[in-house]
XYZ file of C-alpha atoms in Angstrom:
656
model
C 54.461 18.818 -18.948
C 53.668 19.870 -15.411
C 50.666 21.863 -14.337
C 51.572 25.218 -12.811
C 50.264 25.310 -9.225
C 47.390 27.674 -8.613
C 48.253 31.115 -7.182
C 45.101 31.058 -5.055
C 45.325 29.003 -1.843
C 43.019 26.012 -2.028
C 40.858 24.914 0.825
C 40.867 21.483 2.382
C 40.443 18.009 0.931
C 41.793 14.546 1.561
C 44.689 13.134 -0.488
C 44.705 9.773 -2.220
C 45.847 6.521 -0.749
C 48.584 4.862 -2.724
C 47.357 1.435 -1.788
C 43.626 1.820 -2.325
C 42.381 -0.585 -5.014
C 40.549 0.675 -8.041
C 36.860 -0.116 -7.975
C 34.832 -0.719 -11.133
C 32.483 2.126 -11.965
C 29.444 -0.079 -11.661
C 29.960 0.016 -7.902
C 30.471 3.019 -5.656
C 34.138 3.949 -5.707
C 35.474 4.460 -2.170
C 36.748 7.955 -1.569
C 40.478 8.387 -1.264
C 42.136 8.733 2.117
C 45.407 9.105 3.915
C 46.260 6.672 6.704
C 45.497 9.435 9.203
C 42.148 10.451 7.759
C 38.912 8.842 6.754
C 36.788 9.243 3.674
C 36.323 12.841 2.578
C 32.842 14.193 2.724
C 31.043 14.301 -0.605
C 29.940 17.848 -0.515
C 32.089 20.856 -0.121
C 33.974 22.508 -2.866
C 37.491 23.799 -2.856
C 38.489 26.833 -4.882
C 41.751 26.794 -6.769
C 42.221 28.986 -9.767
C 42.806 27.948 -13.311
C 46.136 26.591 -14.483
C 47.887 26.012 -17.754
C 49.523 22.699 -18.452
C 53.212 23.536 -18.771
C 56.208 21.459 -19.674
C 58.414 22.434 -16.703
C 57.623 20.792 -13.375
C 57.959 23.131 -10.444
C 60.643 22.369 -7.909
C 58.237 22.880 -5.018
C 55.905 20.214 -6.293
C 55.465 16.982 -4.398
C 53.980 13.923 -5.964
C 51.122 11.636 -5.137
C 49.897 8.607 -6.977
C 46.363 7.688 -7.884
C 44.799 4.439 -6.684
C 46.285 1.316 -8.256
C 43.854 -0.886 -10.181
C 42.899 -4.207 -8.644
C 43.569 -5.782 -12.032
C 46.056 -4.483 -14.609
C 44.395 -2.277 -17.203
C 44.542 -3.872 -20.640
C 45.126 -1.258 -23.319
C 44.159 -1.822 -26.926
C 47.570 -0.392 -27.857
C 51.004 -1.884 -27.430
C 52.971 -0.120 -24.631
C 55.353 1.595 -27.074
C 52.769 2.232 -29.802
C 52.168 5.917 -30.641
C 48.550 7.003 -30.666
C 46.636 10.282 -30.959
C 46.141 12.545 -27.986
C 42.401 11.962 -28.324
C 42.934 8.221 -27.893
C 45.111 8.896 -24.856
C 42.314 11.040 -23.426
C 39.698 8.329 -23.951
C 41.954 5.651 -22.489
C 42.602 7.903 -19.493
C 38.823 8.018 -18.959
C 38.688 4.232 -19.233
C 41.411 3.927 -16.615
C 39.293 6.072 -14.289
C 36.504 3.525 -14.668
C 34.286 5.716 -16.850
C 31.587 3.735 -18.668
C 29.214 6.542 -19.691
C 29.750 10.051 -21.039
C 27.364 12.749 -22.262
C 29.063 14.248 -25.292
C 27.888 16.463 -28.179
C 30.328 16.700 -31.100
C 31.679 19.697 -32.980
C 34.651 20.741 -35.041
C 37.098 21.107 -32.156
C 36.027 17.870 -30.439
C 35.621 15.567 -33.444
C 38.871 13.778 -32.680
C 37.621 12.897 -29.199
C 34.405 11.492 -30.654
C 36.336 9.464 -33.202
C 38.389 8.046 -30.330
C 35.204 7.256 -28.397
C 34.039 5.078 -31.273
C 37.195 3.011 -30.791
C 36.485 2.448 -27.087
C 34.960 -0.894 -26.163
C 33.865 0.210 -22.684
C 32.590 3.805 -22.893
C 29.060 4.502 -24.074
C 28.176 7.979 -25.291
C 24.668 9.129 -24.451
C 24.140 11.824 -27.068
C 22.288 14.846 -25.647
C 20.498 17.236 -27.999
C 22.061 20.316 -26.386
C 25.277 20.781 -24.442
C 23.342 22.098 -21.450
C 21.372 18.871 -21.523
C 24.693 17.019 -21.515
C 26.144 18.779 -18.475
C 22.877 18.501 -16.510
C 22.758 14.786 -17.410
C 26.332 14.401 -16.129
C 25.163 16.080 -12.913
C 22.200 13.729 -12.635
C 24.570 10.804 -13.094
C 26.866 12.103 -10.355
C 24.079 12.996 -7.925
C 22.413 9.587 -8.309
C 25.598 7.485 -8.182
C 28.104 9.517 -6.177
C 30.623 9.059 -9.010
C 31.962 11.884 -11.184
C 29.790 12.522 -14.221
C 31.536 13.241 -17.526
C 30.376 15.574 -20.291
C 32.164 16.629 -23.470
C 31.544 19.620 -25.744
C 33.234 21.406 -28.591
C 34.834 24.859 -28.452
C 33.092 28.223 -28.563
C 29.307 27.964 -28.150
C 29.550 24.295 -27.251
C 31.790 25.117 -24.302
C 29.785 28.161 -23.195
C 26.614 26.048 -23.202
C 28.160 24.155 -20.280
C 28.374 27.246 -18.091
C 25.046 26.882 -16.233
C 25.786 23.242 -15.435
C 29.272 24.017 -14.150
C 27.937 26.797 -11.922
C 25.195 24.505 -10.685
C 27.686 21.735 -9.869
C 29.903 24.180 -7.985
C 27.101 25.565 -5.834
C 25.688 22.113 -5.057
C 29.106 20.429 -4.693
C 28.606 17.853 -7.444
C 31.621 15.999 -8.909
C 31.734 16.336 -12.691
C 34.558 16.397 -15.222
C 33.811 18.539 -18.270
C 36.051 18.159 -21.331
C 36.013 20.762 -24.083
C 37.658 20.919 -27.451
C 39.621 24.082 -28.205
C 41.028 25.663 -31.351
C 44.641 24.646 -32.185
C 47.311 26.200 -29.970
C 48.635 28.484 -32.688
C 45.164 30.037 -33.087
C 44.420 30.650 -29.410
C 43.947 34.365 -28.828
C 43.326 35.202 -32.516
C 39.507 35.260 -32.304
C 39.440 32.144 -34.436
C 36.175 30.531 -35.523
C 34.365 29.077 -32.505
C 37.057 30.218 -30.093
C 36.179 31.233 -26.556
C 38.644 31.325 -23.655
C 36.624 28.803 -21.680
C 39.286 28.542 -18.955
C 38.793 32.244 -18.261
C 35.023 32.090 -18.710
C 34.728 29.334 -16.106
C 37.402 30.587 -13.714
C 34.964 31.381 -10.896
C 32.490 28.526 -11.465
C 34.832 25.519 -11.423
C 36.728 23.934 -8.608
C 39.731 23.714 -10.933
C 40.430 23.690 -14.652
C 43.187 23.012 -17.167
C 44.258 24.142 -20.606
C 46.404 21.271 -21.875
C 49.407 22.545 -23.831
C 51.426 19.323 -23.968
C 49.990 16.013 -25.138
C 52.152 14.159 -22.606
C 50.232 15.808 -19.769
C 46.892 14.200 -20.627
C 47.217 11.079 -18.394
C 48.206 13.098 -15.333
C 45.706 15.888 -15.929
C 42.805 13.447 -16.256
C 43.863 11.614 -13.098
C 44.113 14.881 -11.199
C 40.765 16.092 -12.551
C 38.904 13.050 -11.264
C 40.645 13.223 -7.919
C 39.925 16.924 -7.499
C 36.309 16.552 -8.602
C 35.514 13.793 -6.126
C 37.675 14.540 -3.091
C 37.144 17.009 -0.264
C 34.261 19.249 -1.177
C 33.315 17.838 -4.603
C 32.845 20.092 -7.586
C 33.300 20.536 -11.329
C 36.680 20.346 -13.059
C 37.130 21.409 -16.685
C 39.804 20.173 -19.111
C 40.269 22.253 -22.284
C 42.117 20.355 -25.033
C 43.253 22.124 -28.225
C 42.557 20.240 -31.445
C 46.199 19.898 -32.435
C 46.895 18.285 -29.048
C 44.118 15.799 -29.791
C 45.729 14.982 -33.149
C 49.329 14.758 -31.987
C 50.910 11.290 -31.754
C 52.448 10.252 -28.450
C 53.432 7.253 -26.377
C 51.689 8.009 -23.071
C 53.283 7.674 -19.656
C 50.583 6.281 -17.416
C 52.634 6.294 -14.233
C 53.160 10.063 -14.116
C 52.447 11.145 -10.515
C 49.870 13.773 -9.653
C 51.196 17.187 -8.625
C 48.741 18.639 -6.149
C 50.992 19.736 -3.313
C 49.055 22.891 -2.428
C 45.738 21.084 -2.477
C 46.954 18.180 -0.379
C 48.820 20.318 2.139
C 45.527 21.836 3.227
C 43.777 18.543 3.825
C 41.640 18.672 6.960
C 42.986 16.808 9.942
C 40.947 14.265 11.905
C 38.799 16.042 14.485
C 40.397 16.774 17.816
C 39.108 14.463 20.536
C 38.718 17.424 22.877
C 36.410 19.135 20.380
C 34.282 16.017 20.107
C 34.098 15.788 23.898
C 33.067 19.440 24.001
C 30.194 18.740 21.579
C 29.063 15.799 23.712
C 29.134 18.024 26.782
C 26.969 20.618 25.029
C 24.491 17.884 24.150
C 24.275 16.728 27.780
C 23.685 20.302 28.914
C 21.032 20.949 26.279
C 17.264 20.738 26.742
C 16.145 21.526 23.183
C 18.789 20.341 20.685
C 18.197 20.154 16.932
C 20.223 18.647 14.118
C 20.456 20.832 10.991
C 21.813 18.548 8.266
C 22.739 19.287 4.673
C 24.195 17.849 1.502
C 27.464 17.192 3.289
C 25.757 14.306 5.134
C 24.647 12.364 2.042
C 27.570 9.961 2.284
C 27.362 9.754 6.084
C 23.762 8.560 6.311
C 24.613 5.438 8.317
C 26.653 7.410 10.853
C 23.971 10.108 11.064
C 21.215 7.578 11.746
C 23.339 5.981 14.464
C 24.001 9.388 16.050
C 20.264 10.128 16.159
C 19.590 6.654 17.566
C 22.091 7.274 20.371
C 20.949 10.803 21.220
C 17.273 11.053 20.266
C 17.852 14.498 18.752
C 15.295 15.538 16.080
C 16.553 16.208 12.543
C 15.760 19.117 10.212
C 17.148 18.844 6.677
C 18.105 21.366 4.046
C 16.841 21.018 0.477
C 20.167 19.455 -0.514
C 20.243 17.115 2.480
C 16.914 15.378 1.883
C 17.318 11.630 2.187
C 20.410 11.677 4.399
C 18.035 10.959 7.280
C 14.770 9.092 6.545
C 11.915 11.568 6.170
C 9.371 8.999 7.376
C 11.131 8.544 10.727
C 9.427 9.975 13.806
C 12.469 12.128 14.602
C 12.489 13.724 11.147
C 11.255 17.308 11.009
C 11.617 17.243 7.208
C 12.848 20.390 5.459
C 13.583 23.709 7.136
C 13.937 27.126 5.573
C 11.847 29.406 3.367
C 9.428 26.638 2.352
C 10.262 24.240 5.159
C 7.762 22.833 7.616
C 6.490 25.041 10.413
C 7.702 22.506 12.983
C 11.243 22.346 11.546
C 11.565 26.116 11.636
C 9.912 26.224 15.063
C 12.452 23.708 16.367
C 15.390 25.780 15.147
C 13.880 28.988 16.501
C 13.268 27.512 19.972
C 16.405 25.357 20.159
C 19.152 25.897 22.690
C 21.690 23.828 20.702
C 21.944 23.726 16.911
C 24.131 20.962 15.500
C 24.883 22.175 11.955
C 26.413 19.235 10.072
C 27.505 19.549 6.435
C 25.666 22.814 5.819
C 26.529 26.363 4.786
C 23.813 28.517 6.428
C 22.328 29.425 3.063
C 20.053 32.463 2.908
C 17.045 30.331 1.883
C 17.510 28.427 5.148
C 18.372 31.213 7.567
C 16.321 34.146 6.331
C 17.155 36.990 8.693
C 20.530 35.860 10.016
C 20.389 37.542 13.407
C 16.999 35.916 14.100
C 18.060 32.425 13.002
C 18.621 30.085 15.967
C 19.110 33.186 18.093
C 18.635 31.280 21.361
C 21.006 28.437 20.480
C 24.634 27.567 20.896
C 25.851 26.539 17.441
C 28.127 23.638 16.553
C 29.285 23.728 12.932
C 31.067 20.787 11.267
C 32.036 21.254 7.639
C 34.863 20.137 5.358
C 35.254 23.568 3.761
C 36.983 26.030 6.071
C 35.548 28.924 4.047
C 32.058 28.019 5.290
C 32.951 28.113 8.995
C 31.745 31.444 10.325
C 30.993 32.804 6.844
C 27.335 33.554 7.563
C 26.794 32.538 11.181
C 29.469 32.437 13.866
C 29.542 29.060 15.656
C 30.393 28.475 19.304
C 32.227 25.249 18.432
C 33.501 24.380 14.965
C 35.323 21.493 13.330
C 36.732 21.797 9.830
C 36.769 18.231 8.620
C 34.930 15.254 7.229
C 31.495 14.865 8.812
C 31.748 11.074 8.450
C 34.863 10.947 10.634
C 33.368 13.416 13.099
C 30.164 11.400 13.422
C 32.135 8.199 13.859
C 34.082 9.856 16.667
C 30.962 11.241 18.328
C 29.228 7.865 18.089
C 32.228 6.122 19.624
C 32.212 8.472 22.615
C 28.448 8.104 23.025
C 28.716 4.325 22.971
C 31.566 4.281 25.477
C 30.021 6.597 28.057
C 27.332 4.858 30.060
C 25.945 8.152 31.354
C 24.948 9.051 27.780
C 22.198 6.452 28.106
C 20.444 8.925 30.370
C 19.902 11.517 27.624
C 16.225 12.405 27.710
C 14.723 14.894 25.285
C 11.213 13.409 25.446
C 9.548 16.635 26.598
C 11.203 18.534 23.727
C 10.106 15.887 21.227
C 6.576 15.997 22.637
C 6.540 19.772 22.113
C 7.607 19.271 18.497
C 5.036 16.513 17.985
C 2.374 19.005 19.044
C 3.678 21.403 16.401
C 3.480 18.597 13.825
C -0.151 18.015 14.755
C -1.016 21.701 14.787
C 0.839 22.703 11.603
C 1.049 19.715 9.223
C 1.843 20.106 5.558
C -1.563 20.436 3.915
C -3.419 21.619 0.838
C -6.960 22.431 -0.230
C -9.056 20.924 -2.999
C -11.397 22.845 -5.292
C -13.950 20.721 -7.119
C -12.430 18.474 -9.776
C -9.200 20.477 -9.984
C -6.009 18.571 -9.220
C -3.931 20.009 -6.373
C -0.282 19.659 -7.440
C 0.641 18.582 -3.905
C -1.831 15.713 -4.154
C -0.291 14.527 -7.434
C 3.103 14.208 -5.729
C 1.539 12.526 -2.697
C -0.075 9.912 -4.951
C 3.236 9.350 -6.770
C 4.911 8.794 -3.401
C 2.280 6.212 -2.455
C 2.361 4.346 -5.770
C 6.164 4.163 -5.893
C 6.489 3.278 -2.206
C 8.798 6.263 -1.816
C 11.498 4.368 -3.724
C 11.780 6.410 -6.919
C 14.670 8.655 -7.866
C 13.089 12.089 -8.272
C 14.512 14.920 -10.366
C 12.911 18.329 -10.681
C 13.098 21.603 -12.493
C 12.980 24.798 -10.433
C 9.954 26.554 -9.030
C 6.772 25.650 -7.168
C 6.794 22.028 -8.341
C 10.332 21.687 -6.945
C 9.270 22.811 -3.486
C 6.166 20.614 -3.494
C 8.317 17.653 -4.535
C 10.609 18.395 -1.577
C 7.649 18.631 0.804
C 5.306 15.833 -0.270
C 7.586 13.041 -1.490
C 9.230 11.231 1.421
C 12.943 10.624 0.783
C 14.227 7.827 2.979
C 17.661 7.279 1.505
C 20.434 9.449 0.042
C 20.759 10.160 -3.678
C 17.134 9.705 -4.625
C 16.504 13.478 -4.702
C 18.112 15.392 -7.592
C 17.471 19.098 -7.801
C 19.231 22.344 -8.631
C 19.471 23.957 -5.212
C 22.021 26.761 -5.086
C 21.783 27.958 -8.686
C 18.095 27.187 -9.172
C 18.529 26.326 -12.849
C 15.285 25.805 -14.723
C 15.543 23.034 -17.291
C 17.509 20.804 -14.908
C 14.916 18.094 -14.319
C 14.641 16.272 -17.646
C 18.367 15.901 -18.453
C 19.152 15.111 -14.796
C 16.647 12.258 -15.028
C 18.527 11.018 -18.097
C 21.765 10.919 -16.118
C 20.072 9.133 -13.217
C 18.525 6.546 -15.529
C 21.936 5.842 -17.084
C 23.603 5.556 -13.662
C 20.790 3.496 -12.118
C 19.169 1.521 -14.954
C 17.039 -0.592 -12.607
C 15.595 2.333 -10.639
C 12.277 4.093 -11.135
C 13.248 7.580 -12.300
C 10.613 10.323 -12.336
C 11.097 13.904 -13.460
C 8.583 16.024 -11.556
C 8.589 19.132 -13.696
C 6.779 22.372 -14.351
C 5.783 23.524 -17.816
C 8.232 26.429 -17.704
C 11.236 24.332 -16.660
C 10.285 21.445 -18.939
C 10.253 23.679 -22.022
C 13.835 24.802 -21.392
C 15.296 21.405 -22.269
C 12.356 19.738 -24.001
C 14.684 18.616 -26.819
C 16.081 15.933 -24.504
C 12.919 13.903 -25.125
C 14.733 12.791 -28.281
C 17.644 11.477 -26.213
C 15.285 9.596 -23.907
C 13.563 7.935 -26.859
C 16.700 7.013 -28.807
C 18.392 5.618 -25.691
C 15.103 3.994 -24.611
C 15.519 5.288 -21.069
C 12.582 4.500 -18.739
C 12.209 8.101 -17.576
C 8.732 9.046 -16.386
C 7.732 12.706 -16.601
C 5.093 13.985 -14.199
C 4.430 17.419 -15.669
C 2.578 19.788 -13.330
C 1.240 22.166 -15.950
C -0.278 25.434 -14.710
C 0.460 27.503 -17.837
C 2.456 29.972 -15.752
C 5.830 30.580 -14.146
C 4.275 29.504 -10.882
C 6.793 30.685 -8.312
C 7.088 34.123 -9.873
C 3.283 34.294 -10.024
C 3.168 33.471 -6.302
C 5.469 36.404 -5.557
C 3.386 38.615 -7.860
C 0.282 37.616 -5.890
C 1.904 38.263 -2.516
C 4.061 41.305 -3.140
C 3.021 42.936 -6.465
C -0.799 43.071 -6.187
C -1.114 40.126 -8.615
C 0.143 42.251 -11.518
C 1.187 39.745 -14.201
C 4.538 40.706 -15.692
C 5.205 38.191 -18.473
C 4.592 35.118 -16.326
C 1.782 33.623 -18.430
C 3.190 30.904 -20.684
C 0.047 30.069 -22.642
C -1.403 31.677 -25.755
C -3.167 34.922 -24.712
C -5.508 34.661 -27.716
C -6.733 31.206 -26.645
C -6.571 31.211 -22.866
C -9.099 28.384 -22.579
C -6.722 26.001 -24.384
C -3.593 24.311 -23.025
C -0.628 25.804 -24.872
C 1.743 24.519 -25.977
C 0.366 21.011 -26.353
C 2.940 18.977 -24.440
C 1.478 15.753 -25.802
C 2.595 16.812 -29.281
C 6.186 17.165 -28.084
C 6.003 13.618 -26.766
C 4.365 12.390 -29.960
C 7.092 14.008 -32.064
C 9.633 11.916 -30.120
C 7.527 8.755 -30.167
C 6.999 8.799 -26.408
C 3.657 7.630 -24.941
C 1.789 10.449 -23.248
C -1.542 11.337 -21.672
C -3.251 14.317 -20.079
C -5.281 14.310 -16.870
C -7.458 17.209 -15.728
C -9.684 15.758 -12.973
C -8.666 14.650 -9.510
C -10.750 11.498 -9.788
C -8.718 10.297 -12.777
C -5.303 11.077 -11.343
C -4.403 7.889 -9.467
C -5.177 5.627 -12.432
C -3.260 7.948 -14.775
C -0.133 7.879 -12.591
C -0.391 4.099 -12.220
C -0.576 3.744 -16.004
C 2.514 5.974 -16.355
C 4.434 3.767 -13.938
C 3.215 0.524 -15.557
C 4.066 1.537 -19.127
C 7.491 0.179 -20.168
C 10.056 2.785 -21.209
C 9.528 6.549 -21.136
C 6.169 8.218 -20.505
C 4.862 11.773 -20.174
C 1.838 12.562 -18.018
C 0.542 16.122 -18.449
C -1.218 16.997 -15.181
C -3.234 20.203 -15.458
C -3.181 22.072 -12.139
C -4.499 25.489 -10.978
C -2.081 28.392 -11.255
C -3.504 29.973 -8.093
C -1.822 27.458 -5.772
C 0.908 28.792 -3.479
C 3.808 26.923 -1.878
C 3.231 27.071 1.863
C 4.589 27.508 4.471
C 6.601 30.494 3.289
C 8.990 32.752 5.169
C 9.480 35.867 3.031
C 13.033 36.619 1.924
C 14.948 38.296 4.750
C 12.294 37.362 7.279
C 12.401 35.222 10.382
C 10.284 32.437 11.829
C 7.795 34.943 13.261
C 7.047 36.117 9.704
C 5.948 32.683 8.449
C 2.946 32.582 6.109
C 0.747 29.485 6.408
C -2.447 30.344 4.557
C -3.758 31.853 1.357
C -3.315 31.490 -2.394
C -3.803 33.366 -5.638
C -7.577 33.379 -5.171
C -7.143 36.018 -2.449
C -6.040 39.630 -2.866
C -3.220 40.896 -0.622
């Protein structure tokens, strides 16, 4: 049965190449392209509304085919052998190269789990909560660049995926979520554990399906993976009624995809004249700055070459950390609300802002009219909805940043006069700002500054660890004080700011990258929200290290209370009010309950040895680092403020 095309016009993406070989999931799968276009940028989402799988193909539909496998797929079934819809679904995942899923069973998804037990190639990492499963799928996708897969049952199982789907949409993360649903005849009757998850997730998925014909499963799964990973990546949900899972069918694996509306809006290669115009603006500029975001994660090589050719300094968004090496002299590190003074200074004083793969988020811009107010703005983004949405550019290109950078680099290499670009005086001015306003922190006796804990972790891991975080002060300190020199080693919930993200995301990263050092830098508030996933880590024996910065408070909210609410505490203390001198809850007991080694450190002099022991201990480990709750994340530009409003001093020990 055909999928009814979405009534809402989708935004751009790149279509698949018929001839592109299938790559095994253990390696990075090349993104799909047309002969006229290059690899789509792994960032921006496309919005198309929800569709029902219907038996009548539309006459307007055109067809495209998914990549052909390098080697023929060997099914465990004979070609004409009937099998359950659930087995078709699992085999469809196998054909997409899936080797790991994060699935929690229930009544409406039991058939899928039974089929998973018959798969010889797919491993299920069993989360202890569906939210843990979807965040783990996100961690897998963020660390590997491949779509993560999570599976849940109907009703509460499906609704427990909502935060993860919203998070993946806002941060442009490719995941495929599969949910069981009540049988077709019971849909709409308020049956046990029935929720209309297609409707619930309408605005927080890139696309979703309710499968009403078992014969549609192969095509729907192929489309879901293509949609999730092409153009601006995002989450796709497939809702499968239980009777569809149980129905016998002989699948048709060569059914073509029907994505005519989506493909018709694919971005074109950038116009050469536009690229020349950008080069001209660069030559005319005296104080240019690169403002790079998550859209550049898969264009790191091209970005580094562009900076090498131009000498333009680079400021990164929270989502873009690692696209350009933070330890490089031309890196200004992070800009925005808690960005470095020198990154925000550079943007404020710039006369040319090259905004690549970004969306001018409010936590970056602050007061929009004051942001880069002296600069001409060049905006390159694959999502046309982002061009001019918040800040009107002088020159814009809607397209893949990788192709655009390749084009810009080619022009720069061909034009001999480009060798005369000289921004040394501008860089010297910024170097002075780096010297005058470095990232710093204070120490108080034996107390452990949380910033110092992250700095020591950076030193002891050589900056090579994959870092996940929860949300709050610890997240911002992890962005500031750990130096990310390559893409996909920084996993955090940026747009949604979902507490509880760090631990399950680390699980996904450890599954995707089993040989990597994976550290969850977490806060006690965020950690508690998905603490049950310690059981998953232990049972799967995943070498996830947890650096828990424990201040007994909701630190970021406390910081705002200190600054803007006269330090009035409004339910932000997480300890036991009757025993304030004790650490509560005892995080070491959680670790002990799950048979995970753990230790607590309270003095700065003991910290380095404690972190080294955590890293040296095989398997998982929890280190409970007790830090002062009075620490503030600085610099800070208050919400709605501009660079001139930046706060660089003070903490909770001072009254405001």
